[in-house]
Amino acid sequence: MRDGVRLAATLYIPDGAKPAEKFPALLEYLPYRKDDGTAAGDYPKHAYFAHRGYVSVRVDIRGFGASEGVPPEREYSEQEQLDGEQVIAWMAHQSWSNGNVGMFGISWGGFTALQMAMRHAPGLKAILAVDATAELFHDDVHYVDGIAHIDEFELNMDMAEGWTGAPDYTLDEKVLGPRFESPPWSLLYLKHQHDGPFWRERVRPLREINIPSFLIGGLLDGYRDNVTAMLTKASGPVKAIVGPWNHTFPSDAVPGPQIEWRNQAVRWFDHWLKGRDTGVEHDPRLVIYMQHWHPPDPSLENMPGEWRQEDEWPPKDARTSTLFLQPNHSLAETAPQPNAHQLKYVPSVGVEAGFWWGELLSDVRPVDAFSLVYESTPLQEDLAILGRPHALLRASATAPLADWFARLSDVSPDGTVTQITGAGINGAQRDSMSDPHDLEPGKVYPLDIEMHLTSWVFPKGHRIRVAISNALWPMMLPTPYSMTTSLELGTNDGSRIVLPVVPEHGTAPPAFSPPEPSEERSDVKTEGFPWPGEWTVQRDEARHKTTVHWKGEEGGTYPWGTERDYENLTYDADDAHPETISVRGEAETVFALKGRTLTWRGHLLVTTDQENFYYKYTRELLKGGTMIKSKTWQETIARDHQ
């Protein structure tokens, strides 16, 4: 880099190149330690592309893995992006390069692809972003829907900042010291509790993306809304595939159907980086999976449904259907006479509804029991929706701060409830996410809760259910005031749900290929992944206290030793005292190496009262069971409309 720091890269280069033969380059750029953390997963992707005429390049951002330097002060820092521009320029000017560079990646790697496209990095000609978003405040894992959120990502990244790289995991203080001393990112994020320059300066408007962009998303992924935003806002060509998947590549997704995505990537990059006519310009703009009803099942292996293509967004044959919330808790197409429903705030409600508007769920009736619930009559025919439903509410609260959550579900004739989608809104951000201000107790406000992207076919005889609550814990940290909220019903402006209705069957797209066999490394193996992990809930009804325990475990085997990762989170809530919640997290990674064992640990504690967050994080390093380094960060941070 320009400041002398060296970034570590692994290049996957085609065998048998002719003299002076030139190749386009593909870049995957992220911090997740290419030599151990992602090594097993990197090889099947990058080798696939190298076999098809690309130099495929995997780079760790500075301060992580084998790259030199100090970790940046945050995700997607200016330094990371400046480095990325220089990496792209380096790739475009190598002797083997034809000057055309593409970027691809999932999650962080997808975020960086979008951000490099926004910056118009010279040499970058096309991208493929999987499960990624450009909305860093509203969509990312720190403030979901604008509301404070803490999950295992904080544990992982705050500890990983302190690691040194494989295979030696040096304890040289010149390398280890600056990494170990790097402040935890979760502390910084807790100081920026609403949208604004801190979050916006890292990204530019989607219209700035003028190069071809291929997007892959999942209907159980927390970042899926970016797909339709790109379809409507990006200025370059956009192609998208959205399946019924969680936060994963489509070739190993659960639930299925699984599809091969790498051949689609090659078609895309061959066209834009090699100048071949592969037909991608004639592909549907969007291919999306229409989910059919299934009973709630966290172990569902394959989602029932069918693929359909849409050549424009919103779909040209879409219409809206408005259902009004009725005084008798039904849903109907006509507005009722004015009325109001009240709801006692229960801060511990929500665990059955998920951890980030994704993952497969159990029956959500335990959450509905503490919500205002509205239900249609049995449908006379199948009803298909595709898009983002809106809950348009007129609501008030007896406290200066309240959140509202709207969830859409399918109720089968036997009473089983399958949640489809939902979203929340921070009441203080009702007018602006960057300029929150208190609610006036008792004042009625119009709220537009735009639910997350979904598709669904409600079968004949089933009912549509909408549930409204003021808590969705532990996905969101609860607001700190005991209160009652009200929904205003009646008139055409009263509380209602707007569904994006489409014909049940759309145009069928060309069939996808099933996953192809992958070339695997024999010297590296990984197992397990902490998300969605395992969780249990304990309720103490006598003391009004609830605890959720979450845990995850994974590991890896490498030529130089083994790695085991353990994470657990404990969330505590008190319905009698909503101001006193806590999140306790423990992470531990054990590297068993030749002749020594190194253990990194991270301890996170966030507690609250009505005015403040109390933050404490400790990072530790043990050698052979003996503590050799420890550092603690502890601060009191004022609650800013959270």
XYZ file of C-alpha atoms in Angstrom, residues 36-289:
254
model
C -7.413 -20.326 8.144
C -10.906 -18.868 8.705
C -12.165 -19.033 5.100
C -9.514 -21.303 3.577
C -11.750 -24.344 3.109
C -14.543 -22.306 1.536
C -12.275 -20.115 -0.590
C -10.760 -22.939 -2.594
C -13.931 -24.293 -4.270
C -14.887 -20.786 -5.420
C -11.561 -19.426 -6.580
C -10.365 -22.686 -8.161
C -13.633 -22.870 -10.127
C -13.005 -19.436 -11.607
C -9.313 -20.135 -12.291
C -10.285 -23.253 -14.261
C -12.472 -21.017 -16.422
C -9.892 -18.447 -17.367
C -9.680 -16.003 -14.463
C -6.981 -15.024 -12.029
C -9.054 -15.185 -8.870
C -7.621 -13.227 -5.958
C -8.411 -13.413 -2.236
C -7.113 -10.522 -0.090
C -7.346 -9.932 3.666
C -7.990 -6.287 4.594
C -5.216 -4.657 6.586
C -4.796 -5.682 10.188
C -6.432 -9.084 9.713
C -4.995 -12.505 8.940
C -1.668 -12.389 7.106
C -2.055 -8.763 6.017
C 0.123 -6.285 7.833
C -1.010 -3.207 9.701
C -3.473 -2.290 12.405
C -7.183 -3.157 12.077
C -9.189 -0.145 10.920
C -11.271 1.658 13.514
C -14.486 0.230 12.047
C -16.012 -1.860 9.294
C -15.795 -0.363 5.791
C -13.347 2.340 6.853
C -11.931 4.926 4.481
C -8.583 3.157 4.835
C -10.092 -0.178 3.820
C -11.689 1.407 0.769
C -8.545 3.287 -0.274
C -6.608 0.032 0.035
C -9.275 -1.707 -2.046
C -8.893 0.813 -4.837
C -5.144 0.236 -4.851
C -5.586 -3.557 -4.902
C -7.911 -3.277 -7.912
C -5.429 -1.012 -9.708
C -2.616 -3.477 -8.952
C -4.649 -6.362 -10.388
C -5.560 -4.401 -13.513
C -1.903 -3.674 -14.303
C -0.263 -7.052 -13.740
C 1.480 -8.697 -16.694
C -1.144 -11.464 -16.762
C -4.102 -9.041 -16.626
C -6.287 -7.909 -19.523
C -7.065 -4.806 -17.457
C -10.593 -5.869 -16.466
C -11.342 -6.563 -12.796
C -14.512 -7.959 -11.224
C -15.393 -8.269 -7.555
C -17.502 -10.903 -5.838
C -18.297 -11.993 -2.326
C -20.892 -12.805 0.277
C -21.782 -10.575 3.237
C -18.695 -8.403 3.971
C -17.258 -9.343 0.565
C -20.530 -8.287 -1.058
C -20.586 -5.032 0.915
C -17.088 -4.143 -0.326
C -18.036 -4.979 -3.919
C -20.955 -2.537 -3.704
C -18.792 0.117 -2.061
C -15.974 -0.159 -4.610
C -18.581 0.168 -7.360
C -19.939 3.298 -5.677
C -16.419 4.781 -5.633
C -15.951 4.054 -9.366
C -12.679 2.254 -8.662
C -10.628 2.410 -11.908
C -10.397 -1.014 -13.537
C -13.493 -2.396 -11.770
C -15.874 -3.387 -14.567
C -18.521 -5.634 -12.935
C -19.514 -7.042 -9.535
C -21.407 -9.952 -7.976
C -22.707 -9.244 -4.457
C -24.302 -12.055 -2.417
C -26.342 -11.299 0.726
C -25.125 -7.712 0.977
C -26.538 -4.234 1.530
C -25.489 -0.598 1.303
C -27.796 0.482 4.173
C -25.294 0.350 7.018
C -27.562 1.789 9.708
C -31.024 0.450 8.911
C -30.087 -2.984 7.517
C -26.781 -4.065 9.057
C -26.458 -6.045 12.288
C -25.884 -3.120 14.671
C -29.242 -1.338 14.320
C -31.798 -3.560 12.628
C -34.712 -1.422 11.412
C -33.001 1.461 13.220
C -33.195 -0.303 16.595
C -30.232 -1.485 18.678
C -29.274 -5.113 18.017
C -26.507 -7.270 19.488
C -25.683 -10.746 18.178
C -22.742 -13.095 17.741
C -21.106 -10.919 15.071
C -20.035 -8.479 17.792
C -18.429 -11.301 19.751
C -16.610 -12.632 16.711
C -15.234 -9.381 15.327
C -14.313 -7.750 18.627
C -12.165 -10.749 19.511
C -10.784 -11.297 15.976
C -9.304 -7.793 15.920
C -6.735 -9.039 18.435
C -5.553 -12.101 16.479
C -2.362 -12.483 14.504
C -2.195 -14.450 11.280
C -1.741 -18.115 10.405
C 0.286 -20.231 10.404
C 2.633 -18.834 13.058
C 0.203 -16.674 15.096
C 3.154 -14.582 16.159
C 3.399 -13.131 19.635
C 5.899 -10.511 18.449
C 4.700 -7.377 20.215
C 5.284 -5.237 17.115
C 2.575 -7.240 15.331
C 0.414 -8.438 18.207
C 0.401 -5.273 20.294
C -1.368 -2.862 17.913
C -3.963 -5.497 17.030
C -4.663 -6.496 20.605
C -4.961 -2.850 21.646
C -7.454 -2.003 18.874
C -10.705 -0.769 20.468
C -13.697 -3.085 19.985
C -15.947 -1.974 17.162
C -19.119 -2.637 19.154
C -18.145 0.212 21.501
C -17.891 2.645 18.592
C -21.217 1.566 17.095
C -23.026 1.997 20.418
C -21.982 5.660 20.319
C -23.799 6.227 17.012
C -27.417 5.312 17.737
C -29.110 6.970 14.780
C -28.440 7.424 11.089
C -26.252 10.260 9.874
C -22.723 11.068 8.672
C -21.060 8.264 10.648
C -23.041 5.681 8.699
C -23.574 7.619 5.454
C -19.997 8.702 4.773
C -19.026 5.112 4.090
C -21.455 4.706 1.191
C -22.855 6.702 -1.691
C -26.337 6.588 -3.243
C -27.128 3.424 -5.198
C -27.511 5.504 -8.351
C -23.718 5.960 -8.205
C -23.323 2.285 -9.164
C -23.055 2.451 -12.948
C -21.197 -0.785 -13.662
C -22.998 -4.119 -14.232
C -24.132 -5.632 -10.929
C -25.257 -9.216 -10.312
C -27.052 -9.688 -6.993
C -27.924 -12.893 -5.178
C -30.163 -12.752 -2.118
C -32.211 -14.958 0.150
C -35.747 -14.537 1.461
C -34.461 -15.609 4.890
C -31.470 -13.242 4.768
C -31.425 -9.987 6.701
C -29.959 -8.026 3.766
C -32.476 -9.013 1.093
C -34.099 -5.593 0.640
C -30.986 -4.315 -1.130
C -31.844 -6.456 -4.166
C -35.028 -4.610 -5.041
C -33.459 -1.276 -4.083
C -30.705 -1.917 -6.623
C -33.232 -2.917 -9.280
C -34.943 0.451 -8.971
C -32.030 2.779 -8.182
C -28.728 1.573 -9.693
C -27.802 3.274 -12.952
C -25.926 0.300 -14.459
C -27.291 -3.057 -15.648
C -28.658 -5.180 -12.772
C -29.402 -8.900 -12.691
C -30.713 -10.616 -9.555
C -31.562 -14.054 -8.185
C -33.430 -14.382 -4.880
C -34.024 -17.846 -3.455
C -35.604 -19.105 -0.214
C -32.218 -19.037 1.509
C -30.603 -17.688 4.639
C -27.164 -16.033 4.778
C -25.311 -18.454 2.510
C -24.282 -19.244 -1.038
C -27.073 -20.948 -3.049
C -25.048 -24.120 -3.642
C -25.098 -25.154 0.025
C -28.203 -23.309 1.191
C -30.672 -24.608 3.747
C -33.517 -24.635 3.061
C -33.241 -25.615 -0.593
C -33.694 -25.865 -3.434
C -29.938 -25.535 -3.833
C -28.607 -24.285 -7.161
C -25.211 -23.822 -8.752
C -24.288 -20.119 -8.761
C -20.672 -20.220 -9.959
C -21.687 -21.066 -13.550
C -24.017 -18.058 -13.440
C -21.113 -15.941 -12.197
C -18.907 -17.144 -15.061
C -21.593 -16.234 -17.621
C -21.820 -12.798 -16.037
C -18.101 -12.093 -15.863
C -17.367 -13.668 -19.269
C -19.698 -11.121 -20.831
C -18.462 -8.026 -19.010
C -14.774 -8.885 -18.524
C -14.012 -11.024 -21.604
C -16.430 -9.458 -24.070
C -18.204 -12.738 -24.859
C -21.867 -12.837 -25.786
C -23.148 -15.225 -23.109
C -26.726 -13.984 -23.295
C -26.754 -12.321 -19.872
C -28.075 -9.087 -21.335
C -31.201 -11.024 -22.307
C -31.617 -12.747 -18.935
C -34.578 -11.820 -16.705
C -33.714 -8.877 -14.479
C -34.990 -10.830 -11.490
C -35.551 -14.515 -10.858
C -37.214 -15.048 -7.494
C -38.610 -18.026 -5.615
